[in-house]
Amino acid sequence: MMSNQPCDMAMTSVTGHLMEMDFQDPFRKWHACDPLQLFDAPVYKTIPQEKAALEVTLKEEARRSDQLVLWLDCDREGENIAYEVMQVCLSANSRLAVFRAHFSALVDRDIHHAAQNLGRPNSNFADAVDARQEIDLRIGASFTRFQTMLLQSRFNLPSPSADRKLVISYGPCQFPTLGFVVERYWDILGHVEEPFWAIHCKYVQQLPPLATTAEFSWQRGRLLDHHVAATLFEMCIDNPTATVTDVSGSERRKFPPFPLNTVELQKRASRFLRMSSERTMKVAEELYQQGFMSYPRTETDSFPPSMDLRALVSDQASNSAWGDYAQRLLDPAANLWRAPGNGGHDDKAHPPIHPTRASVNGEPNWSPDHKRLYELVVRHFLATVSQPAVGFETIVSIDIAGEAFSARGLMITARNYLDVYRYDSWGAHTLPAFQTGQQFTPTDLELRSGRTEPPPLLSEADLLGLMDKAGIGTDATMHDHIKKLLDRCYATKDANTRFKPTPLGEALVLGYDNMGYELWKPHLRALMERDMRMVSEGRKTKAQVLADTLRATKAAFMDAREQQQKLIDALALFFDRTNADGGGGQGGGGGGGGGGGGGGRGGGGQVVGAMGPCPKCRTAHLVLKQRPAGGFMAGCSSFPLCREAIWMPSALIEATLADSHCSNCRPGPLACLNLRFRRSDIPPQFEPIQQGVCIICSQDFRDLLEACGSSRPSFAPQSRPPPPPPPASHGAFSGSRPSSAPPFRNPTTPPTTSASTAPPQTRGRGPGRASAAGLGRGSQGRGSATGGATRSSRTEGQGQTRGGRGGRGSGGAERGGGSRGRGGSGRSGAGRRGGRRVVGATGENIGFVRSSELVNGGSGAGGGGGDAGCYTCGDPFHWSYECPLNQ
């Protein structure tokens, strides 16, 4: 019976979305177009090959049918899938009458009710999903191609497999989620430890056979001034008699949780069961499909008054673990029943998550995770319809030498919902009997010290809460965004479900943060989610949201590409550059040339850790790095904007971050280092192992640097006189040093290795930089050129981003035999055909700067080929979709 009419019904199913959205063929290949064009390129929805059989089945059944009833999930995603099915079926039989079944659980009563109360599909829900898919496709594809082509060939990045390079993906939800993880990690690194002191008072009342204890808290909390704290403590010691000034008591209640929605289910499963959000949703979906719980994707946390909750409780009365409690709930004499609380959220589609069928001791095919999650859902539901726990709290206030203290005691008088909801606790503590005016001598009175601690890494429950609060993703997609962080090697999760960014994740956020454009912040995505919700409610159109959102993100993309060098510089702080890094690649500044400068300061190295705020620019971080060729240095993360650098002696063989920080350093405390030197390479008056050394203000460390001939910090804290400035020349320091030590260098210039002494395979391959100045409408950028040995003696270059005259690039140390390249003359004003001709030392190689700001670096002795140009015929003047061979 359908709508009270008899009928013959044929049932079939689909697996997720039947269609997928993609670009048309000329724009699908990575090198076929400028990533900027993806914001406007045509898109379409098509059925993938693996689901062609489903399409055939739907069309065959549609031709034999008069009505189509859509039984898809009753949320926005389900509605979009319903429209995909409807589109396929109507293409085979346009006379079909289409209806929509609305239900919340796969149980008899819900299914029969839906069959007799059919509705119509909601086009607003489907449009909202289409808008989200198109926005995510355009933003994700453009930024992913931009990042990957810009960075993949420049740096030695972690790879998911030996035969596959890492795709540096970008997602409008994925990156703000990563931003939360990185921001908390930076909060931890930037935490300033401060000592504090507090007076602690304890009184033990001996009443055999029991002893009752009262722990009194100081009303002042804790003080950061030791002298003041010690003075007040001495006053208490001189007059230790405590006088009870007040004894008060009142009833306290601990309320049960609100009904369960999707986000809260994931948070509680993570906190109580140590289950990941992805695993939680997978298990919840399987329990729903088996009919044991309601639809698991809902924002609602309040039950409608019409819902028969007592019937649901009655179903659980036979369970051996919580059946007795369910029976007590239904007993009027127990006075345990209470109407559930209202969490204030209702998506108008589904009720809160609740059990729909009883399982006595779990089903045979259930895993331990199925049993634990089902138990959590049942116990949570039973708790929501229970009375709160009741207790009596006593507060005792005392006075010692004018200082106020207080203690709290709690006696639980009725546990109520705590009897079934074992995940909550309410600790009872009994105090001794006190009366106002009573005097006693404390058993213990001491001045305790401690140090402030940084916040912990984000747990999965914390991360879900932040995403929910900021509007990042939906209840059905949050777990996917978290999983992608792990799959993309942007973050790791430890055994305590706490997240820490990987060097790649931190570098990407740092690069975008240095641009000043908060693409890693949640604001932009939150606006998108708000607009898509308005589409689903019919308050905005799909076309309006697409136009507004893509206009804003396209501007952000263009801004990011103009400042792409900041992204490169950020990655250079964490990863080694590849030998193929020639400054080419899309969107860059100058071309590769015939061999540019060698290892610039940002040229790679493994990051040991962030030490704290840079003492020179006071805005970025000072980062400790181990250089690829060995040795250590500390440099500012905002290089080249700030060129603060401290080059460690070659005698240093190990450097790690110490637990201590230097409080004298400004603008904030700087992490001290644990250092281990080679005994034979340092003067005898210095110890080979030094713990907790501040490399900025430690006079002993500066003396050691001077003795070994390495660079000293160019900036010292204001609390101490600054060290003498480095000599203007780049020659050796005049002081004595071991003959094996490298010469002293200006902090802005790393120590050099002569080309004649460098290993043959490194000549002409070291990473370096050449600047590119934009002319006309072009934007400024930085290219890269390679050549010389570890570092060339000079790197000069003038490039052009939008046609016009090519620059001149000279590279390679003259003494090192590095190759030299000379820029030819491009056609001024030639628009997109303008470019630059580059002649390398090993032959004539041509690179062009396109009007779309994509750069193809030369492939001379050191320059690596760029990514721009047609991959079909090799012509750098057009993309592959414009190629005559493809017409």
PDB file of N, CA and C in Angstrom, residues 509-517 566-567 638:
ATOM      1  N   VAL A 509      50.569  26.351   6.316  1.00  0.00           N
ATOM      2  CA  VAL A 509      49.853  27.375   7.075  1.00  0.00           C
ATOM      3  C   VAL A 509      50.740  28.591   7.286  1.00  0.00           C
ATOM      4  N   LEU A 510      52.019  28.366   7.572  1.00  0.00           N
ATOM      5  CA  LEU A 510      52.949  29.477   7.759  1.00  0.00           C
ATOM      6  C   LEU A 510      53.065  30.303   6.490  1.00  0.00           C
ATOM      7  N   GLY A 511      53.134  29.634   5.333  1.00  0.00           N
ATOM      8  CA  GLY A 511      53.242  30.363   4.072  1.00  0.00           C
ATOM      9  C   GLY A 511      52.040  31.253   3.811  1.00  0.00           C
ATOM     10  N   TYR A 512      50.837  30.706   4.008  1.00  0.00           N
ATOM     11  CA  TYR A 512      49.638  31.519   3.789  1.00  0.00           C
ATOM     12  C   TYR A 512      49.497  32.587   4.865  1.00  0.00           C
ATOM     13  N   ASP A 513      49.942  32.291   6.066  1.00  0.00           N
ATOM     14  CA  ASP A 513      49.875  33.296   7.126  1.00  0.00           C
ATOM     15  C   ASP A 513      50.807  34.460   6.824  1.00  0.00           C
ATOM     16  N   ASN A 514      51.986  34.168   6.270  1.00  0.00           N
ATOM     17  CA  ASN A 514      52.929  35.227   5.909  1.00  0.00           C
ATOM     18  C   ASN A 514      52.392  36.101   4.782  1.00  0.00           C
ATOM     19  N   MET A 515      51.495  35.551   3.968  1.00  0.00           N
ATOM     20  CA  MET A 515      50.893  36.358   2.903  1.00  0.00           C
ATOM     21  C   MET A 515      49.942  37.410   3.466  1.00  0.00           C
ATOM     22  N   GLY A 516      49.486  37.182   4.694  1.00  0.00           N
ATOM     23  CA  GLY A 516      48.532  38.110   5.280  1.00  0.00           C
ATOM     24  C   GLY A 516      47.104  37.825   4.880  1.00  0.00           C
ATOM     25  N   TYR A 517      46.918  36.772   4.060  1.00  0.00           N
ATOM     26  CA  TYR A 517      45.566  36.398   3.625  1.00  0.00           C
ATOM     27  C   TYR A 517      45.195  35.142   4.378  1.00  0.00           C
ATOM     28  N   LYS A 566      56.370  33.635  -0.779  1.00  0.00           N
ATOM     29  CA  LYS A 566      56.265  33.437   0.670  1.00  0.00           C
ATOM     30  C   LYS A 566      55.935  31.991   1.002  1.00  0.00           C
ATOM     31  N   LEU A 567      55.187  31.336   0.132  1.00  0.00           N
ATOM     32  CA  LEU A 567      54.900  29.919   0.321  1.00  0.00           C
ATOM     33  C   LEU A 567      56.164  29.093   0.100  1.00  0.00           C
ATOM     34  N   SER A 638      60.570  34.239   8.539  1.00  0.00           N
ATOM     35  CA  SER A 638      60.038  35.160   7.537  1.00  0.00           C
ATOM     36  C   SER A 638      61.085  35.575   6.507  1.00  0.00           C
TER      37      SER A 638
END
